[in-house]
CSV table of C-alpha atoms in Angstrom, one decimal:
chain,number,residue,atom,x,y,z
A,1,GLU,CA,41.6,77.6,-8.3
A,2,ASN,CA,38.4,79.7,-8.2
A,3,THR,CA,39.7,81.7,-11.2
A,4,GLU,CA,40.3,78.5,-13.1
A,5,ARG,CA,36.9,77.2,-12.3
A,6,LEU,CA,35.3,80.5,-13.4
A,7,GLU,CA,37.2,80.3,-16.7
A,8,TRP,CA,35.9,76.7,-17.3
A,9,ILE,CA,32.4,77.9,-16.6
A,10,GLU,CA,32.7,80.9,-18.9
A,11,GLU,CA,34.3,78.8,-21.7
A,12,GLY,CA,31.6,76.2,-21.3
A,13,LEU,CA,28.7,78.7,-21.5
A,14,ALA,CA,30.3,80.3,-24.6
A,15,ALA,CA,30.7,76.9,-26.2
A,16,ILE,CA,27.1,76.0,-25.5
A,17,GLU,CA,26.0,79.2,-27.2
A,18,LYS,CA,28.1,78.3,-30.3
A,19,GLU,CA,26.8,74.6,-30.0
A,20,ASP,CA,30.4,73.5,-29.7
A,21,TRP,CA,29.5,70.5,-27.6
A,22,GLN,CA,33.0,69.0,-27.4
A,23,THR,CA,34.4,72.1,-25.7
A,24,ALA,CA,31.4,72.5,-23.5
A,25,LEU,CA,31.6,68.8,-22.4
A,26,GLN,CA,35.4,69.0,-21.8
A,27,ASN,CA,34.9,71.9,-19.5
A,28,SER,CA,32.1,70.0,-17.7
A,29,VAL,CA,34.5,67.1,-17.3
A,30,HIS,CA,37.2,69.4,-15.8
A,31,LEU,CA,34.7,70.9,-13.4
A,32,THR,CA,33.2,67.6,-12.3
A,33,ASN,CA,36.6,66.1,-11.8
A,34,ARG,CA,37.6,69.0,-9.7
A,35,ILE,CA,34.5,68.6,-7.5
A,36,LEU,CA,35.4,65.0,-7.0
A,37,SER,CA,39.0,65.9,-6.1
A,38,VAL,CA,37.9,68.5,-3.6
A,39,ASN,CA,35.6,65.9,-2.0
A,40,GLU,CA,38.5,63.4,-1.7
A,41,GLU,CA,40.7,66.1,-0.2
A,42,GLU,CA,38.0,66.7,2.4
A,43,GLY,CA,37.9,63.1,3.4
A,44,ALA,CA,35.0,62.2,1.1
A,45,ASN,CA,32.6,63.9,3.5
A,46,LEU,CA,31.2,66.7,1.3
A,47,PHE,CA,28.7,64.6,-0.7
A,48,PRO,CA,26.7,61.4,-0.1
A,49,ASP,CA,27.8,58.3,-2.0
A,50,GLU,CA,24.7,58.6,-4.2
A,51,HIS,CA,25.7,62.0,-5.4
A,52,ILE,CA,29.3,60.9,-6.1
A,53,GLN,CA,27.9,58.1,-8.2
A,54,VAL,CA,25.8,60.6,-10.2
A,55,LEU,CA,28.9,62.7,-10.8
A,56,GLU,CA,31.0,59.8,-11.9
A,57,LYS,CA,28.2,58.7,-14.3
A,58,ASP,CA,28.1,62.3,-15.7
A,59,ILE,CA,31.8,62.1,-16.4
A,60,ALA,CA,31.5,58.8,-18.2
A,61,LEU,CA,28.6,60.1,-20.3
A,62,TYR,CA,30.4,63.4,-21.1
A,63,GLU,CA,33.5,61.5,-22.3
A,64,GLU,CA,31.5,59.3,-24.6
A,65,LEU,CA,29.6,62.3,-26.0
A,66,ILE,CA,32.9,64.0,-26.7
A,67,GLU,CA,34.0,61.1,-28.8
A,68,ILE,CA,30.9,61.3,-31.0
A,69,ASN,CA,30.5,65.1,-30.8
A,70,ALA,CA,26.9,64.9,-29.6
A,71,ARG,CA,24.8,67.3,-27.7
A,72,PRO,CA,24.0,66.1,-24.1
A,73,GLU,CA,20.4,65.4,-23.3
A,74,THR,CA,18.8,65.9,-19.9
A,75,GLU,CA,17.7,62.4,-18.7
A,76,GLY,CA,13.9,62.3,-18.6
A,77,TYR,CA,13.5,65.5,-20.6
A,78,GLU,CA,15.1,64.4,-23.9
A,79,GLN,CA,14.3,66.6,-26.9
A,80,ALA,CA,16.2,65.3,-30.0
A,81,GLY,CA,14.1,63.1,-32.2
A,82,ILE,CA,15.8,59.8,-31.4
A,83,ASN,CA,16.2,60.5,-27.7
A,84,PHE,CA,12.6,61.7,-27.4
A,85,THR,CA,11.4,58.5,-29.1
A,86,TYR,CA,13.5,56.5,-26.7
A,87,ARG,CA,11.9,58.3,-23.7
A,88,VAL,CA,8.4,57.7,-25.1
A,89,MET,CA,9.2,54.0,-25.4
A,90,TYR,CA,10.6,53.9,-21.9
A,91,THR,CA,7.8,55.7,-20.1
A,92,LEU,CA,4.6,55.7,-22.2
A,93,PHE,CA,4.4,52.0,-23.1
A,94,PRO,CA,4.3,50.4,-19.6
A,95,LEU,CA,1.8,53.0,-18.3
A,96,PHE,CA,-0.4,53.8,-21.1
A,97,ILE,CA,0.0,51.6,-24.3
A,98,THR,CA,-0.7,48.3,-22.6
A,99,LEU,CA,-4.0,49.6,-21.3
A,100,ILE,CA,-5.0,50.9,-24.7
A,101,PHE,CA,-4.2,47.7,-26.5
A,102,THR,CA,-6.0,45.7,-23.8
A,103,ILE,CA,-9.2,47.7,-24.3
A,104,TYR,CA,-8.8,47.6,-28.1
A,105,ALA,CA,-8.3,43.8,-28.1
A,106,THR,CA,-11.3,43.4,-25.8
A,107,ILE,CA,-13.5,45.4,-28.2
A,108,ILE,CA,-12.3,43.4,-31.2
A,109,PHE,CA,-12.9,40.0,-29.6
A,110,SER,CA,-16.2,40.8,-27.9
A,111,SER,CA,-17.7,42.3,-31.1
A,112,SER,CA,-18.7,38.8,-32.2
A,113,ILE,CA,-20.9,38.3,-29.1
A,114,LYS,CA,-24.5,39.1,-29.8
A,115,LYS,CA,-27.2,38.5,-27.1
A,116,GLY,CA,-24.9,36.1,-25.2
A,117,GLU,CA,-24.1,34.0,-28.3
A,118,ASP,CA,-20.8,33.8,-30.2
A,119,ILE,CA,-21.9,34.5,-33.8
A,120,ASP,CA,-18.5,33.3,-35.1
A,121,ARG,CA,-19.6,29.8,-34.3
A,122,LEU,CA,-22.4,30.1,-36.9
A,123,PHE,CA,-19.9,30.5,-39.8
A,124,PRO,CA,-18.9,27.4,-41.8
A,125,GLU,CA,-15.2,28.2,-41.3
A,126,PRO,CA,-13.7,26.4,-38.3
A,127,TYR,CA,-13.9,28.5,-35.1
A,128,ALA,CA,-10.2,28.1,-34.4
A,129,ILE,CA,-9.4,29.6,-37.8
A,130,LEU,CA,-11.6,32.6,-37.1
A,131,VAL,CA,-10.0,33.2,-33.8
A,132,LEU,CA,-6.5,32.9,-35.3
A,133,LYS,CA,-7.4,35.5,-38.0
A,134,LYS,CA,-8.7,37.9,-35.3
A,135,VAL,CA,-5.5,37.4,-33.3
A,136,ILE,CA,-3.3,38.1,-36.3
A,137,PHE,CA,-5.3,41.1,-37.3
A,138,THR,CA,-5.3,42.6,-33.8
A,139,ILE,CA,-1.6,42.1,-33.4
A,140,MET,CA,-0.9,43.8,-36.8
A,141,ILE,CA,-3.1,46.7,-36.0
A,142,SER,CA,-1.7,47.1,-32.5
A,143,VAL,CA,1.9,47.0,-33.6
A,144,SER,CA,1.2,49.3,-36.5
A,145,LEU,CA,-0.5,51.8,-34.1
A,146,TYR,CA,2.5,51.7,-31.8
A,147,LEU,CA,4.9,52.2,-34.7
A,148,LEU,CA,2.8,55.2,-35.7
A,149,ILE,CA,3.1,56.7,-32.2
A,150,LEU,CA,6.9,56.2,-32.3
A,151,LEU,CA,7.2,57.8,-35.8
A,152,ILE,CA,5.1,60.8,-34.6
A,153,SER,CA,7.3,61.1,-31.5
A,154,PHE,CA,10.4,61.0,-33.7
A,155,GLY,CA,9.0,63.6,-36.1
A,156,LEU,CA,8.0,66.0,-33.3
A,157,GLY,CA,11.4,65.7,-31.5
A,158,SER,CA,13.3,66.2,-34.8
A,159,VAL,CA,11.2,69.3,-35.8
A,160,ILE,CA,11.3,70.9,-32.4
A,161,SER,CA,15.0,70.1,-31.6
A,162,GLU,CA,17.1,68.0,-33.9
A,163,VAL,CA,17.3,64.4,-35.2
A,164,GLY,CA,20.0,63.3,-32.7
A,165,THR,CA,22.4,60.4,-33.1
A,166,ILE,CA,21.8,56.6,-32.9
A,167,GLU,CA,25.2,56.4,-31.2
A,168,TYR,CA,24.1,58.3,-28.1
A,169,PRO,CA,25.3,56.3,-25.0
A,170,ILE,CA,22.9,54.8,-22.5
A,171,PHE,CA,24.3,53.6,-19.2
A,172,ASN,CA,23.0,50.8,-17.1
A,173,SER,CA,21.6,52.3,-13.9
A,174,LEU,CA,23.7,49.9,-11.9
A,175,SER,CA,27.1,50.5,-13.6
A,176,ILE,CA,29.1,53.1,-15.5
A,177,GLU,CA,31.6,50.6,-16.7
A,178,GLN,CA,29.7,49.8,-19.9
A,179,SER,CA,27.2,51.6,-22.1
A,180,GLU,CA,25.0,50.7,-25.0
A,181,THR,CA,24.0,52.9,-27.9
A,182,ILE,CA,20.5,54.3,-27.8
A,183,ILE,CA,19.6,52.3,-31.0
A,184,GLN,CA,20.7,49.0,-29.3
A,185,VAL,CA,18.6,49.7,-26.2
A,186,SER,CA,15.6,50.9,-28.2
A,187,MET,CA,15.6,47.8,-30.4
A,188,LYS,CA,15.7,45.5,-27.4
A,189,MET,CA,12.8,47.5,-25.8
A,190,PHE,CA,10.8,47.4,-29.0
A,191,LEU,CA,11.1,43.6,-29.3
A,192,ILE,CA,10.1,43.1,-25.7
A,193,GLN,CA,7.2,45.5,-26.1
A,194,VAL,CA,6.0,43.7,-29.3
A,195,MET,CA,6.0,40.5,-27.3
A,196,VAL,CA,3.9,42.2,-24.6
A,197,ILE,CA,1.4,43.3,-27.2
A,198,VAL,CA,1.2,39.7,-28.6
A,199,CYS,CA,0.7,38.3,-25.1
A,200,VAL,CA,-2.0,40.9,-24.3
A,201,VAL,CA,-3.9,40.0,-27.5
A,202,LEU,CA,-3.5,36.3,-26.9
A,203,VAL,CA,-4.7,36.5,-23.3
A,204,THR,CA,-7.6,38.7,-24.3
A,205,GLY,CA,-8.7,36.9,-27.3
A,206,ILE,CA,-8.4,33.2,-26.3
């Protein structure tokens, strides 16, 4: 058994050097399944349940990656263009982008205040129309800036590593039974994030 495991490891390492991801992943599946089998043979006492869930998720991921012949990415440290862009969307937007857009929107809407007076009200055009124009303008600039950040992220990841695949599977953290492609998850995130941008601008400007 030890000899067989060593052969799987050696084959896997050789496959990684050749970028033969299917062979490397198949060996990883064999090794992980063997670890789970040993755990069962020992009365399921070798590893905590959380670790077993991680291993089962790894197997499910590897099997899907084998089907599309894709290189595995380390979660949280993705390098391929598409995967890196997904990680930027997932981590950067909630912590950083919202703050930027809040400050930006505040500057845009407060620029019309001079010496405590709203100079927009001095124009003949209805005040509501002026505010609406500012809202639309700020939303367009904010979304365009966010798209630019994503395009730069995609370009950097693609140049440093590779483009990646839009079929890369993303698993729900609570289940390994069903996955979505990275493009499906990214599109959902993008729509929600655009809605957040719109809400931030509206709350700031009205």
